[in-house]
Amino acid sequence: MQYVMLTGGAGYIGSHTALALLRAGYQVISFDNYSNSSTAALQRVEQLAGTDLIRISGDIRDEAALSAVFRQYQVSAVVHFAGLKAVGESVAMPLSYYDNNVAGTVTLCRVMREFNVKKLVFSSSATVYGDAKTVPIAETAPRSATNPYGQSKLMIEHILQDLVNAEPDWGITLLRYFNPVGADSSGQIGEDPNGIPNNLMPFISQVAVGKRDKLSIFGNDYPTPDGTGVRDYIHVVDLAAGHLKALQYLETNQGIEAINLGTGTGYSVLDMVKAFSRVNNVEVPYQIAPRRPGDIASCYAMPDKARKLLGWQAEKTLDDMVRDSWRWQSQNPDGYTNS
Ligand code: NAD
Ligand code: UD1
């Protein structure tokens, strides 16, 4: 039997991808150290799929633990989500970010090569475009990083490119996600941030559910239609489907490709707040606050390459995104904590 291994499979995007893979008939292994997740997410994935996956608790920096998995199971491909992702924390703890993200990826690739598994889907980010000069952003746009988290993603992209240059029989896709939001429509799995959310959608959801007083909108004087920041929000279920397409692509293709996963449409912070209130019929009190250091005005994808190469495009609407985010939040006000 052949397995797809998901590093970080219990996390926000990993759990939704695990569900999509199980529903499509794949055998799935989740390899996660639960540093930012819990096994409850995987239990719910299994309930929703009506089938089990293999859950392994381990760290991608632990070569012996990884080798044990590859020795026991026949792994055909790896989808590599595991890593740390909080920008502010990365500034305070750069070594942890380079160790988990960069060193962890190098260890993973070393073990994959040892077991002759050479298909890899990597979770990159639109953060590798830095402060893009023009939007929409194509994959060919210049790359730069403004913080250690972004730098770690950029370094990994370079490392994987060098690996393919040296060993052309690898097949690697660098999926550059824009802003993932939403949840499975069951409301059973979703994003469960620790502490005060950094990202917009979980913050809006926590205001709406009464856990936080009001949203601070970071700046209303950007050169955008309403002055607030514009981003390419993409439903996590669409994102998960993109990983299936990437795996299918790697069945017949070698080499390395960077591919944007975004909708191609930008929405402002105020667009998001208004849609959330309208669709869910809830209040989202907000105040205008100073700009957040490091933020950019506008960031959205040119999504054409994903359509041409993978046959994938985002299908969910803004209303789906805010409805599904709210269903998850309102059904699980404390995330997975009490499950
Ligand atoms: P997440 O934190 O929910 O999931 C990451 C998972 O990896 C967690 O379950 C965590 O426990 C696990 N993990 C972390 N370090 C590990 C290690 N050393 N060994 C084993 N497991 C480890 O994050 P997510 O939102 O699902 O993001 C998944 C990937 O996508 C990350 O690489 C992230 O950088 C990238 N990404 C996320 C976003 C986003 O906004 N969510 C945007 C762009 C890129
Ligand atoms: C952030 C990260 C980026 C990461 C991305 C997806 C920073 C500087 N960048 O990007 O590296 O790839 O998340 O995880 O953290 N906003 C508010 N109030 C809030 C929160 C956000 O007004 O409380 C605004 C922001 O100013 C921005 C928009 O909402 O205009 C989206 O913010 P966020 O969800 O944090 O995503 P990004 O800034 O795109």
mmCIF file with all atom_site columns, C-alpha atoms and ligand atoms in Angstrom, residues 87 125 127 147 149 178-180 198-201 203 215-218 229-231 233 269 292-296, ligand 2:
data_model
loop_
_atom_site.group_PDB
_atom_site.id
_atom_site.type_symbol
_atom_site.label_atom_id
_atom_site.label_alt_id
_atom_site.label_comp_id
_atom_site.label_asym_id
_atom_site.label_entity_id
_atom_site.label_seq_id
_atom_site.pdbx_PDB_ins_code
_atom_site.Cartn_x
_atom_site.Cartn_y
_atom_site.Cartn_z
_atom_site.occupancy
_atom_site.B_iso_or_equiv
_atom_site.pdbx_formal_charge
_atom_site.auth_seq_id
_atom_site.auth_comp_id
_atom_site.auth_asym_id
_atom_site.auth_atom_id
_atom_site.pdbx_PDB_model_num
ATOM   1  C CA  . VAL A 1 87  ? 6.046   36.637 11.863 1.00 0.00 ? 87  VAL A CA  1
ATOM   2  C CA  . SER A 1 125 ? 4.009   31.650 1.052  1.00 0.00 ? 125 SER A CA  1
ATOM   3  C CA  . THR A 1 127 ? 5.544   36.371 1.871  1.00 0.00 ? 127 THR A CA  1
ATOM   4  C CA  . ASN A 1 147 ? 11.544  38.974 8.584  1.00 0.00 ? 147 ASN A CA  1
ATOM   5  C CA  . TYR A 1 149 ? 9.844   33.706 8.880  1.00 0.00 ? 149 TYR A CA  1
ATOM   6  C CA  . PHE A 1 178 ? -1.842  33.820 -0.282 1.00 0.00 ? 178 PHE A CA  1
ATOM   7  C CA  . ASN A 1 179 ? -4.115  34.337 2.781  1.00 0.00 ? 179 ASN A CA  1
ATOM   8  C CA  . PRO A 1 180 ? -5.830  31.106 3.847  1.00 0.00 ? 180 PRO A CA  1
ATOM   9  C CA  . ASN A 1 198 ? -2.110  37.829 14.469 1.00 0.00 ? 198 ASN A CA  1
ATOM   10 C CA  . ASN A 1 199 ? -4.175  37.262 11.368 1.00 0.00 ? 199 ASN A CA  1
ATOM   11 C CA  . LEU A 1 200 ? -7.297  39.130 10.388 1.00 0.00 ? 200 LEU A CA  1
ATOM   12 C CA  . MET A 1 201 ? -9.928  36.407 9.999  1.00 0.00 ? 201 MET A CA  1
ATOM   13 C CA  . PHE A 1 203 ? -9.372  38.047 15.024 1.00 0.00 ? 203 PHE A CA  1
ATOM   14 C CA  . LEU A 1 215 ? -10.952 44.691 15.940 1.00 0.00 ? 215 LEU A CA  1
ATOM   15 C CA  . SER A 1 216 ? -8.144  47.187 15.377 1.00 0.00 ? 216 SER A CA  1
ATOM   16 C CA  . ILE A 1 217 ? -7.894  47.956 11.685 1.00 0.00 ? 217 ILE A CA  1
ATOM   17 C CA  . PHE A 1 218 ? -4.214  48.606 11.053 1.00 0.00 ? 218 PHE A CA  1
ATOM   18 C CA  . GLY A 1 229 ? -4.967  46.830 3.327  1.00 0.00 ? 229 GLY A CA  1
ATOM   19 C CA  . VAL A 1 230 ? -5.925  44.548 0.427  1.00 0.00 ? 230 VAL A CA  1
ATOM   20 C CA  . ARG A 1 231 ? -5.183  40.796 0.413  1.00 0.00 ? 231 ARG A CA  1
ATOM   21 C CA  . TYR A 1 233 ? -8.058  35.577 0.889  1.00 0.00 ? 233 TYR A CA  1
ATOM   22 C CA  . VAL A 1 269 ? -9.988  44.784 5.612  1.00 0.00 ? 269 VAL A CA  1
ATOM   23 C CA  . ARG A 1 292 ? 1.229   47.564 11.622 1.00 0.00 ? 292 ARG A CA  1
ATOM   24 C CA  . PRO A 1 293 ? 4.980   47.741 11.001 1.00 0.00 ? 293 PRO A CA  1
ATOM   25 C CA  . GLY A 1 294 ? 6.015   45.600 8.036  1.00 0.00 ? 294 GLY A CA  1
ATOM   26 C CA  . ASP A 1 295 ? 2.546   45.550 6.441  1.00 0.00 ? 295 ASP A CA  1
ATOM   27 C CA  . ILE A 1 296 ? 2.116   46.238 2.753  1.00 0.00 ? 296 ILE A CA  1
HETATM 28 C C1  . UD1 B 2 .   ? 0.555   37.881 7.477  1.00 0.00 ? 2   UD1 B C1  1
HETATM 29 C C2  . UD1 B 2 .   ? 2.063   37.763 7.586  1.00 0.00 ? 2   UD1 B C2  1
HETATM 30 C C3  . UD1 B 2 .   ? 2.586   36.980 6.386  1.00 0.00 ? 2   UD1 B C3  1
HETATM 31 C C4  . UD1 B 2 .   ? 1.877   35.639 6.270  1.00 0.00 ? 2   UD1 B C4  1
HETATM 32 C C5  . UD1 B 2 .   ? 0.368   35.895 6.184  1.00 0.00 ? 2   UD1 B C5  1
HETATM 33 C C6  . UD1 B 2 .   ? -0.446  34.638 6.094  1.00 0.00 ? 2   UD1 B C6  1
HETATM 34 C C7  . UD1 B 2 .   ? 2.756   39.812 8.786  1.00 0.00 ? 2   UD1 B C7  1
HETATM 35 C C8  . UD1 B 2 .   ? 3.464   41.114 8.680  1.00 0.00 ? 2   UD1 B C8  1
HETATM 36 N N1  . UD1 B 2 .   ? 2.652   39.094 7.629  1.00 0.00 ? 2   UD1 B N1  1
HETATM 37 O O1  . UD1 B 2 .   ? 0.275   38.580 6.312  1.00 0.00 ? 2   UD1 B O1  1
HETATM 38 O O2  . UD1 B 2 .   ? 3.975   36.768 6.504  1.00 0.00 ? 2   UD1 B O2  1
HETATM 39 O O3  . UD1 B 2 .   ? 2.323   34.952 5.118  1.00 0.00 ? 2   UD1 B O3  1
HETATM 40 O O4  . UD1 B 2 .   ? -0.037  36.608 7.362  1.00 0.00 ? 2   UD1 B O4  1
HETATM 41 O O5  . UD1 B 2 .   ? -0.388  33.940 7.295  1.00 0.00 ? 2   UD1 B O5  1
HETATM 42 O O6  . UD1 B 2 .   ? 2.332   39.400 9.856  1.00 0.00 ? 2   UD1 B O6  1
HETATM 43 N N2  . UD1 B 2 .   ? -5.249  43.360 9.941  1.00 0.00 ? 2   UD1 B N2  1
HETATM 44 C C9  . UD1 B 2 .   ? -5.909  44.277 10.724 1.00 0.00 ? 2   UD1 B C9  1
HETATM 45 N N3  . UD1 B 2 .   ? -6.152  43.969 12.043 1.00 0.00 ? 2   UD1 B N3  1
HETATM 46 C C10 . UD1 B 2 .   ? -5.761  42.790 12.592 1.00 0.00 ? 2   UD1 B C10 1
HETATM 47 C C11 . UD1 B 2 .   ? -5.081  41.840 11.781 1.00 0.00 ? 2   UD1 B C11 1
HETATM 48 C C12 . UD1 B 2 .   ? -4.835  42.171 10.458 1.00 0.00 ? 2   UD1 B C12 1
HETATM 49 O O7  . UD1 B 2 .   ? -6.279  45.353 10.259 1.00 0.00 ? 2   UD1 B O7  1
HETATM 50 O O8  . UD1 B 2 .   ? -5.984  42.575 13.795 1.00 0.00 ? 2   UD1 B O8  1
HETATM 51 C C13 . UD1 B 2 .   ? -5.025  43.676 8.515  1.00 0.00 ? 2   UD1 B C13 1
HETATM 52 C C14 . UD1 B 2 .   ? -3.564  43.729 8.115  1.00 0.00 ? 2   UD1 B C14 1
HETATM 53 O O9  . UD1 B 2 .   ? -3.037  45.019 8.294  1.00 0.00 ? 2   UD1 B O9  1
HETATM 54 C C15 . UD1 B 2 .   ? -3.655  43.324 6.633  1.00 0.00 ? 2   UD1 B C15 1
HETATM 55 C C16 . UD1 B 2 .   ? -4.836  42.343 6.612  1.00 0.00 ? 2   UD1 B C16 1
HETATM 56 O O10 . UD1 B 2 .   ? -5.605  42.635 7.770  1.00 0.00 ? 2   UD1 B O10 1
HETATM 57 O O11 . UD1 B 2 .   ? -3.963  44.415 5.836  1.00 0.00 ? 2   UD1 B O11 1
HETATM 58 C C17 . UD1 B 2 .   ? -4.426  40.893 6.633  1.00 0.00 ? 2   UD1 B C17 1
HETATM 59 O O12 . UD1 B 2 .   ? -3.562  40.667 7.741  1.00 0.00 ? 2   UD1 B O12 1
HETATM 60 P P1  . UD1 B 2 .   ? -3.036  39.201 8.123  1.00 0.00 ? 2   UD1 B P1  1
HETATM 61 O O13 . UD1 B 2 .   ? -4.183  38.272 8.232  1.00 0.00 ? 2   UD1 B O13 1
HETATM 62 O O14 . UD1 B 2 .   ? -2.145  39.346 9.305  1.00 0.00 ? 2   UD1 B O14 1
HETATM 63 O O15 . UD1 B 2 .   ? -2.199  38.750 6.852  1.00 0.00 ? 2   UD1 B O15 1
HETATM 64 P P2  . UD1 B 2 .   ? -0.976  39.475 6.092  1.00 0.00 ? 2   UD1 B P2  1
HETATM 65 O O16 . UD1 B 2 .   ? -0.679  40.793 6.657  1.00 0.00 ? 2   UD1 B O16 1
HETATM 66 O O17 . UD1 B 2 .   ? -1.257  39.394 4.651  1.00 0.00 ? 2   UD1 B O17 1
#
